[in-house]
XYZ file of C-alpha atoms in Angstrom:
597
model
C -64.887 -91.041 60.265
C -63.602 -93.900 58.118
C -62.155 -96.958 59.791
C -58.425 -97.367 59.323
C -58.802 -100.514 57.189
C -61.086 -98.525 54.851
C -58.512 -95.819 54.015
C -56.528 -95.957 50.780
C -53.697 -93.482 50.082
C -52.462 -93.420 46.514
C -50.686 -91.178 44.031
C -50.521 -91.060 40.261
C -47.067 -91.193 38.687
C -46.401 -90.606 35.013
C -44.194 -88.858 32.490
C -45.079 -85.249 31.593
C -48.221 -85.052 29.415
C -49.368 -88.624 29.938
C -52.653 -87.299 31.307
C -52.506 -87.668 35.087
C -54.332 -84.394 35.874
C -57.136 -85.344 33.462
C -57.488 -88.794 35.002
C -57.604 -87.181 38.460
C -60.524 -85.017 37.214
C -62.445 -88.166 36.223
C -61.806 -89.827 39.599
C -63.179 -86.732 41.364
C -66.220 -86.769 39.095
C -66.994 -90.465 39.550
C -66.745 -90.272 43.342
C -68.960 -87.142 43.258
C -66.297 -85.183 45.187
C -66.944 -82.304 42.849
C -70.288 -81.348 41.351
C -70.803 -80.691 37.653
C -71.065 -76.936 38.191
C -67.530 -76.555 39.655
C -65.941 -78.919 37.147
C -63.202 -77.550 34.939
C -60.265 -79.194 33.212
C -57.251 -79.953 35.474
C -59.173 -79.001 38.569
C -56.208 -79.670 40.884
C -53.822 -77.375 38.979
C -54.919 -74.058 40.442
C -52.161 -71.758 39.102
C -52.736 -70.056 35.705
C -49.230 -71.048 34.733
C -49.926 -74.722 35.424
C -53.005 -74.574 33.223
C -51.310 -72.803 30.334
C -48.237 -74.974 30.177
C -50.189 -78.098 31.035
C -47.775 -79.055 33.804
C -48.211 -79.606 37.520
C -45.851 -77.417 39.549
C -47.059 -78.007 43.128
C -48.206 -81.227 44.780
C -51.916 -81.338 45.627
C -53.999 -83.629 47.782
C -57.719 -84.337 47.826
C -59.981 -86.781 49.646
C -62.718 -88.824 47.958
C -65.384 -91.056 49.492
C -66.906 -94.067 47.775
C -69.344 -96.825 48.753
C -68.002 -100.252 47.763
C -69.898 -103.476 48.617
C -71.946 -101.598 51.202
C -68.945 -100.122 53.046
C -67.690 -96.547 52.898
C -64.077 -96.112 51.808
C -61.926 -92.981 51.999
C -59.474 -92.487 49.127
C -56.718 -89.875 49.476
C -55.254 -88.886 46.118
C -51.907 -87.118 46.356
C -51.169 -85.527 42.983
C -47.480 -85.048 42.137
C -45.534 -82.872 39.681
C -44.092 -84.782 36.719
C -41.063 -82.636 35.965
C -37.554 -83.704 36.901
C -36.817 -80.424 38.742
C -39.385 -81.332 41.403
C -38.315 -84.935 42.051
C -37.838 -84.390 45.806
C -41.458 -83.276 46.174
C -42.500 -86.369 44.234
C -40.448 -88.624 46.535
C -42.122 -87.176 49.666
C -45.587 -87.498 48.146
C -44.811 -91.124 47.281
C -43.622 -91.748 50.855
C -47.066 -90.665 52.111
C -48.838 -93.327 50.013
C -49.300 -97.095 50.067
C -50.148 -97.433 46.400
C -49.424 -95.779 43.072
C -51.165 -95.696 39.725
C -48.423 -95.950 37.120
C -49.894 -94.133 34.159
C -48.559 -94.774 30.654
C -49.813 -92.995 27.558
C -50.861 -95.713 25.105
C -49.959 -93.506 22.123
C -46.377 -92.870 23.343
C -45.266 -95.828 25.428
C -42.956 -95.809 28.438
C -40.690 -92.761 28.847
C -37.781 -91.745 31.090
C -39.774 -90.085 33.843
C -42.094 -93.089 34.087
C -39.159 -95.345 34.879
C -37.465 -93.045 37.396
C -40.743 -92.482 39.272
C -41.463 -96.216 39.162
C -38.130 -96.862 40.932
C -39.061 -94.249 43.555
C -42.356 -96.067 44.149
C -40.699 -99.493 44.366
C -38.080 -98.152 46.821
C -40.953 -97.149 49.117
C -42.599 -100.611 48.778
C -45.692 -99.205 47.114
C -48.249 -101.412 45.401
C -48.078 -100.373 41.749
C -51.209 -100.567 39.603
C -50.242 -100.249 35.928
C -52.747 -98.178 33.932
C -52.812 -97.649 30.198
C -54.289 -94.188 29.520
C -55.763 -92.596 26.373
C -57.021 -95.965 25.033
C -59.817 -94.153 23.150
C -57.301 -92.535 20.774
C -57.247 -93.897 17.205
C -53.416 -94.174 17.308
C -53.274 -96.050 20.633
C -50.815 -98.975 20.482
C -52.445 -100.988 23.252
C -50.823 -104.395 22.723
C -47.284 -103.046 22.071
C -47.335 -100.825 25.154
C -48.713 -103.719 27.236
C -45.664 -105.762 26.166
C -43.339 -102.922 27.245
C -45.057 -102.667 30.634
C -44.860 -106.433 31.260
C -41.128 -106.360 30.398
C -40.209 -103.350 32.521
C -42.530 -103.559 35.533
C -42.703 -107.331 35.658
C -46.487 -107.310 36.135
C -48.925 -109.796 34.611
C -50.737 -108.784 31.425
C -54.167 -109.146 33.068
C -53.151 -106.729 35.862
C -52.879 -103.818 33.415
C -55.956 -101.574 33.591
C -57.242 -99.750 30.498
C -58.605 -96.248 31.002
C -59.292 -92.980 29.280
C -59.094 -89.737 31.229
C -61.028 -87.926 28.515
C -64.072 -90.184 28.110
C -64.053 -91.720 31.594
C -63.796 -95.265 30.222
C -62.458 -97.763 32.774
C -62.567 -95.346 35.739
C -65.071 -97.525 37.675
C -62.823 -100.578 37.397
C -59.869 -98.424 38.402
C -61.546 -97.323 41.651
C -62.394 -100.958 42.447
C -58.777 -101.961 41.748
C -57.494 -99.242 44.121
C -59.755 -100.555 46.918
C -58.896 -104.217 46.260
C -55.154 -104.002 45.552
C -53.777 -101.089 47.591
C -53.185 -102.091 51.241
C -54.715 -100.106 54.094
C -52.225 -97.887 55.972
C -50.596 -99.423 59.047
C -50.261 -97.387 62.211
C -50.895 -97.609 65.930
C -53.498 -95.106 67.212
C -52.098 -95.347 70.778
C -48.416 -94.779 69.875
C -46.840 -91.287 70.198
C -48.027 -88.987 67.416
C -45.892 -89.014 64.269
C -46.842 -87.469 60.901
C -45.049 -86.739 57.609
C -45.357 -83.320 55.935
C -45.552 -83.804 52.172
C -46.532 -80.308 51.105
C -47.298 -76.816 52.339
C -49.158 -73.866 50.841
C -49.353 -70.224 51.816
C -52.694 -68.646 52.588
C -52.789 -64.843 52.887
C -55.207 -64.894 55.842
C -54.143 -68.012 57.730
C -50.376 -68.219 57.162
C -48.750 -71.502 56.147
C -51.013 -74.528 55.791
C -49.062 -77.806 56.090
C -50.400 -81.029 54.543
C -49.458 -84.192 56.408
C -50.113 -87.924 56.621
C -50.480 -89.445 60.091
C -48.178 -92.467 60.477
C -48.794 -93.258 64.163
C -50.873 -91.754 66.967
C -53.710 -89.255 66.832
C -53.783 -85.454 66.605
C -56.592 -83.438 68.153
C -57.517 -79.794 67.722
C -55.613 -77.590 70.195
C -52.678 -80.032 70.720
C -49.187 -78.598 71.152
C -47.099 -79.923 68.258
C -43.432 -79.793 67.361
C -41.794 -79.794 63.920
C -38.753 -82.041 64.322
C -36.291 -80.788 61.680
C -36.830 -77.075 62.343
C -37.356 -77.616 66.119
C -40.267 -75.180 66.303
C -43.380 -75.608 68.472
C -46.949 -74.561 67.654
C -50.532 -75.093 68.732
C -52.763 -76.908 66.238
C -55.372 -74.133 65.910
C -57.236 -75.944 63.164
C -56.894 -79.432 61.702
C -59.015 -81.053 59.067
C -59.261 -83.094 55.884
C -58.706 -81.939 52.334
C -61.867 -81.951 50.293
C -62.091 -79.491 47.414
C -62.067 -76.890 50.192
C -60.694 -77.345 53.721
C -63.061 -79.251 56.025
C -62.180 -78.825 59.747
C -62.419 -81.893 62.041
C -61.675 -82.482 65.740
C -59.179 -85.321 65.335
C -57.179 -87.110 62.639
C -56.282 -90.775 63.085
C -53.458 -93.012 61.747
C -53.265 -93.509 58.009
C -55.340 -90.453 57.193
C -54.218 -87.321 55.354
C -55.033 -83.839 56.607
C -53.925 -80.248 57.022
C -52.800 -78.205 60.017
C -53.045 -74.439 60.466
C -51.072 -72.998 63.353
C -50.342 -69.413 62.370
C -46.901 -70.067 60.898
C -45.658 -67.034 58.993
C -42.340 -68.149 57.450
C -42.139 -70.842 54.779
C -38.699 -71.841 56.039
C -40.269 -73.248 59.212
C -42.294 -75.866 57.352
C -40.098 -78.213 55.348
C -41.432 -80.860 53.006
C -40.405 -84.246 54.439
C -40.321 -83.032 58.054
C -41.978 -84.926 60.929
C -44.665 -83.488 63.242
C -45.021 -84.874 66.775
C -46.490 -83.887 70.153
C -44.477 -81.677 72.491
C -45.342 -83.579 75.692
C -45.061 -87.091 74.234
C -42.688 -86.978 71.243
C -42.062 -89.919 68.908
C -38.733 -91.743 69.266
C -37.412 -91.049 65.787
C -38.240 -88.816 62.844
C -39.594 -90.324 59.620
C -36.714 -91.332 57.332
C -35.911 -89.575 54.071
C -35.972 -85.894 55.055
C -33.520 -83.868 52.939
C -32.710 -80.196 52.801
C -33.641 -79.278 49.228
C -30.436 -78.069 47.609
C -30.645 -75.626 44.716
C -28.837 -76.908 41.617
C -28.786 -73.847 39.365
C -27.849 -70.296 40.350
C -28.537 -67.055 38.527
C -28.601 -63.352 39.314
C -31.984 -61.626 39.065
C -31.850 -57.825 38.679
C -34.576 -55.243 38.209
C -34.431 -53.499 34.823
C -34.755 -50.195 36.636
C -32.522 -49.990 39.732
C -35.198 -48.008 41.630
C -37.380 -51.149 41.711
C -34.924 -53.043 43.945
C -37.092 -52.870 47.092
C -40.178 -53.899 45.145
C -38.278 -56.882 43.771
C -37.236 -57.873 47.300
C -40.896 -57.820 48.386
C -41.909 -59.923 45.386
C -39.169 -62.496 46.097
C -40.228 -62.730 49.747
C -43.820 -63.432 48.721
C -42.747 -66.033 46.171
C -40.649 -67.783 48.798
C -43.752 -68.229 50.973
C -45.297 -70.267 48.175
C -42.135 -71.996 47.082
C -39.712 -72.859 49.868
C -37.194 -74.297 47.383
C -36.308 -70.793 46.168
C -33.272 -69.318 47.957
C -31.896 -65.830 47.372
C -29.413 -63.365 48.813
C -28.661 -59.747 47.834
C -25.701 -59.053 45.546
C -24.568 -56.138 43.428
C -22.528 -55.801 40.249
C -20.988 -52.716 38.729
C -22.846 -53.296 35.480
C -26.368 -54.139 36.650
C -26.589 -52.462 40.048
C -28.372 -54.135 42.957
C -30.133 -57.461 42.628
C -30.300 -60.982 44.032
C -28.331 -64.184 43.629
C -30.991 -66.884 43.475
C -30.819 -70.659 43.696
C -33.270 -72.843 41.745
C -33.970 -76.562 41.502
C -33.404 -76.504 37.752
C -34.013 -74.561 34.565
C -37.790 -75.091 34.557
C -37.946 -73.753 38.115
C -35.944 -70.684 37.006
C -38.330 -70.075 34.091
C -41.376 -70.420 36.320
C -40.043 -67.997 38.946
C -39.226 -65.463 36.208
C -42.683 -65.878 34.699
C -44.404 -65.558 38.092
C -42.456 -62.372 38.890
C -43.737 -60.869 35.648
C -47.330 -62.062 36.033
C -48.081 -61.839 39.698
C -45.953 -58.788 40.569
C -45.490 -56.955 37.221
C -41.696 -57.050 37.683
C -39.625 -57.128 34.517
C -36.256 -58.595 35.434
C -32.876 -59.363 33.885
C -31.519 -62.820 34.591
C -27.772 -63.359 34.325
C -26.158 -66.492 32.894
C -27.335 -69.458 34.985
C -24.548 -71.539 36.488
C -24.235 -74.425 38.932
C -22.427 -74.424 42.274
C -18.820 -75.595 42.452
C -16.312 -76.467 45.156
C -12.893 -74.808 44.902
C -9.964 -76.144 46.937
C -7.213 -73.628 47.688
C -3.502 -74.349 48.068
C -3.967 -74.061 51.853
C -6.526 -76.878 51.732
C -9.616 -74.708 52.299
C -12.862 -75.777 50.612
C -14.920 -72.904 49.168
C -18.476 -73.179 47.880
C -18.736 -71.108 44.677
C -22.233 -70.073 43.533
C -21.133 -67.048 41.553
C -18.278 -67.092 39.000
C -16.858 -63.835 40.376
C -16.320 -65.508 43.795
C -13.701 -67.869 42.373
C -10.232 -66.921 43.695
C -7.276 -66.118 41.430
C -6.011 -69.238 39.563
C -2.640 -68.973 41.365
C -4.332 -69.757 44.715
C -6.448 -72.669 43.493
C -5.388 -76.278 43.823
C -8.380 -77.744 41.958
C -12.095 -77.217 41.296
C -14.856 -79.818 41.578
C -18.144 -79.658 39.696
C -21.414 -81.570 40.133
C -22.067 -84.578 37.909
C -25.417 -86.145 37.066
C -26.588 -89.493 35.757
C -28.878 -88.906 32.783
C -31.405 -91.467 31.530
C -32.483 -90.930 27.954
C -35.115 -93.094 26.278
C -35.389 -92.743 22.531
C -36.136 -94.478 19.260
C -33.227 -96.483 17.846
C -32.689 -94.296 14.775
C -31.635 -91.320 16.925
C -28.989 -93.154 18.988
C -26.023 -91.851 16.971
C -27.082 -88.218 17.059
C -27.831 -88.313 20.788
C -24.517 -90.007 21.522
C -22.543 -87.338 19.697
C -24.517 -84.612 21.530
C -23.732 -86.157 24.930
C -20.056 -86.671 24.123
C -19.817 -83.060 22.935
C -21.247 -82.101 26.348
C -18.400 -84.001 28.102
C -20.619 -87.006 28.861
C -19.510 -90.639 29.132
C -21.888 -93.454 28.246
C -22.418 -95.925 31.093
C -25.049 -98.259 29.717
C -27.277 -98.914 26.737
C -30.323 -101.142 26.998
C -32.857 -102.088 24.324
C -36.303 -101.981 25.944
C -37.998 -103.173 22.748
C -36.738 -103.601 19.192
C -37.133 -99.895 18.443
C -36.737 -98.214 21.868
C -33.470 -97.865 23.688
C -32.536 -96.530 27.123
C -29.137 -94.813 27.346
C -27.428 -93.881 30.593
C -24.797 -91.122 30.609
C -22.751 -89.441 33.289
C -22.087 -85.800 32.524
C -21.467 -82.447 34.253
C -24.626 -80.649 35.373
C -23.252 -77.379 33.965
C -23.486 -78.809 30.435
C -27.214 -79.515 30.589
C -28.122 -76.159 32.147
C -28.193 -74.255 28.868
C -29.546 -75.703 25.667
C -29.169 -79.445 26.202
C -32.862 -80.249 26.529
C -33.866 -78.189 23.483
C -31.157 -79.736 21.342
C -32.039 -83.238 22.521
C -35.666 -82.665 21.537
C -34.771 -81.229 18.134
C -32.333 -83.971 17.080
C -34.766 -86.693 18.140
C -37.772 -84.905 16.547
C -39.318 -84.699 20.025
C -39.129 -88.439 20.693
C -36.355 -88.583 23.290
C -37.351 -88.272 26.934
C -34.852 -87.216 29.530
C -34.479 -87.533 33.284
C -31.512 -86.994 35.586
C -30.338 -87.563 39.150
C -27.350 -85.865 40.816
C -24.424 -88.250 41.444
C -21.491 -86.463 43.098
C -18.800 -83.806 42.674
C -15.739 -84.556 40.514
C -12.493 -82.770 39.830
C -12.524 -80.839 36.589
C -10.371 -78.450 34.557
C -12.452 -75.328 35.088
C -11.327 -71.748 34.603
C -12.956 -68.371 35.165
C -13.349 -66.409 31.978
C -13.296 -62.660 32.630
C -14.425 -60.014 30.169
C -12.517 -56.722 30.211
C -13.826 -53.637 28.465
C -11.402 -50.765 28.170
C -9.171 -52.684 30.638
C -11.947 -52.765 33.268
C -13.480 -56.002 34.526
C -17.213 -56.476 33.877
C -18.253 -58.732 36.746
C -21.720 -59.594 35.420
C -20.252 -61.261 32.330
C -17.787 -63.568 34.126
C -18.367 -67.271 33.497
C -16.928 -70.534 34.797
C -16.129 -72.726 31.846
C -14.143 -75.818 30.908
C -10.577 -75.034 29.832
C -10.990 -76.561 26.340
C -14.029 -74.394 25.595
C -12.764 -71.116 27.012
C -11.040 -69.786 23.887
C -13.971 -70.390 21.558
C -16.500 -68.991 24.052
C -14.313 -65.930 24.781
C -14.008 -65.172 21.077
C -17.773 -65.426 20.604
C -18.494 -62.998 23.453
C -15.926 -60.461 22.206
C -17.373 -60.535 18.684
C -20.899 -60.134 19.998
C -19.963 -57.182 22.230
C -18.142 -55.505 19.341
C -21.412 -55.441 17.383
C -23.448 -54.097 20.272
C -21.360 -51.511 22.119
C -21.695 -48.087 20.471
C -18.496 -46.427 19.199
C -16.891 -43.735 21.319
C -14.436 -40.893 20.700
C -11.634 -43.274 21.650
C -10.686 -46.825 20.765
C -12.201 -49.501 23.032
C -10.538 -52.855 23.564
C -12.779 -55.816 24.429
C -10.777 -58.681 25.903
C -11.470 -62.149 27.257
C -8.981 -63.245 29.895
C -8.181 -66.236 32.080
C -6.319 -64.831 35.074
C -3.699 -62.526 33.546
C -3.639 -64.238 30.148
C -5.660 -62.601 27.351
C -7.165 -65.260 25.086
C -9.319 -63.169 22.726
C -9.557 -59.511 21.736
C -11.640 -57.248 19.551
C -11.225 -53.481 19.009
C -13.988 -50.944 18.532
C -12.339 -48.181 16.530
C -12.697 -44.557 17.576
C -14.915 -41.991 15.930
C -12.320 -39.603 14.489
C -12.436 -36.104 13.140
C -10.208 -35.443 10.172
C -7.838 -32.901 11.755
C -5.587 -32.669 8.686
C -8.355 -31.370 6.451
C -7.222 -27.732 6.807
C -3.623 -28.542 5.693
C -3.381 -28.279 1.955
C 0.111 -28.807 0.650
C 2.994 -27.738 2.874
C 5.345 -29.919 4.837
C 4.428 -33.401 6.190
C 5.606 -32.288 9.667
C 2.603 -29.931 9.957
C 0.189 -32.846 9.426
C 2.137 -35.055 11.795
C 2.030 -32.412 14.532
C -1.792 -32.246 14.295
C -2.125 -36.062 14.299
C 0.188 -36.386 17.322
C -1.877 -33.780 19.151
C -5.074 -35.720 18.339
C -3.479 -38.982 19.469
C -2.572 -37.481 22.877
C -6.143 -36.245 23.304
C -7.561 -39.708 22.505
C -5.144 -41.311 24.958
C -6.212 -38.940 27.733
C -9.834 -39.570 26.837
C -9.393 -43.334 27.099
C -8.006 -42.947 30.622
C -10.926 -40.903 31.897
C -13.673 -42.189 29.583
C -15.965 -44.959 30.786
C -17.906 -47.273 28.518
C -21.625 -47.707 29.094
C -22.726 -51.201 28.150
C -26.280 -51.110 26.803
C -28.842 -53.537 28.258
C -29.266 -55.161 24.848
C -25.608 -56.188 24.897
C -26.128 -58.035 28.190
C -29.189 -59.765 26.887
C -27.409 -60.899 23.742
C -24.406 -62.245 25.631
C -26.662 -64.097 28.070
C -28.349 -65.759 25.094
C -24.975 -67.090 23.886
């Protein structure tokens, strides 16, 4: 049982791919938390997907012990995801720490995520230890990146630690720096119990395991505890500390990090950022900063075969246990049958959920066009929350529509400024600020609609900057915008799965593209099919698929024109009747192609 002044809680913050999981491996090795036999690369990333893509998706925590100057110290490392979609998780992990290692790749320099996470750390009054990683690489620009760090963080040059996650160089000094520079956690052991949940995982046998940091008070095994935000009460059946495996203990004291198992079955009851306290002696106030995680991007997920609907529901339920940020509700469309409307934190989150459905549950799914949520104000002054384009009322009833805006930070080399500017302006962005970090690196700040970055923005940004631009965004607010619902009609019938909310200026061009694409993909019928794009009652684009026709006049040789005309008129009537009763099957490939537009 470590004394409170000998506990150090810290996290590692960095841009994607700057090597924080590798450095964490070295720390675990040096403190002998893990023996050589169990060692594997990125030991904290336990999902196959995390390993393959080289990204951290979930937060992780692990405790290390080290003897320093004859005293035993306990170090709690709280590993955080680096991707912008998971920034709320990062903010809660940072709130559970007193110090942060700010990791910068010496071959790449400071990037957007580094700066946004640095601000998060400074907002929480963390002690920041700047670390230059990958210094063993032949192309490491140690002095240049040191200059950047001094400029941006405002630290002294001699405070910057040099390390290499691969070779283990500098890891000893780093551990000493953590003990010397990071303050011990404050907290009163006799105050009412108060702890912050920074993560939760689902265990098939034990239910939900919540990870928490004790701020004040003490928790003992068997205590009755209450989760403040969800107002649920449980008995602490097992508490303990997080080594590589769970290690049960009888009590956890202020400043320490641990886990609690109390037989919770539903992920919704454990919220990241929530406060735990005792039932009989509750704390006066909850820990600040708890937010309901709001999904930013919505998409429909449908089984390829409609018979798999129940299986898909089971798979989604299981995924939600692991990932409480996923929200879904049943919906059905005429074209795709039964499925779910799902909310995600961002496009990466959407991709990961899709990938996990395929891998872990063997479910092949169709995802409809992702869109963001809007607010529509009606003429009567009602405010409607629109997550699905087909929910938008008729344009005659709408007063105005508001859409979410974001503030985007882009850091890039100076030669790509022009190209990036034109991309952002094309995406309805306005430039707010431009700041030269060094002579050849510039930070640009834009405000733009979230809907514009949902599709291909990130890919295009990477390709025009040859992979050099880094991008990070934060939601700002909702603003009024000229948005319209674009409907697609096939044979005068509405296809609800293809509806899209789009800016008025883009509607015509987008409508024309969809009509042309569908014309290529829908097979010809015995009758003519009209494909139309419409806003309300106004048709803005149209394509015709001509009918397959039999030559009925072939048997007339010579004779009067009226004989031919009679046969053609008869055929025309038949086609007209056919069009009224005929229905057009849209092949799955056509949906896929339109979604890729």
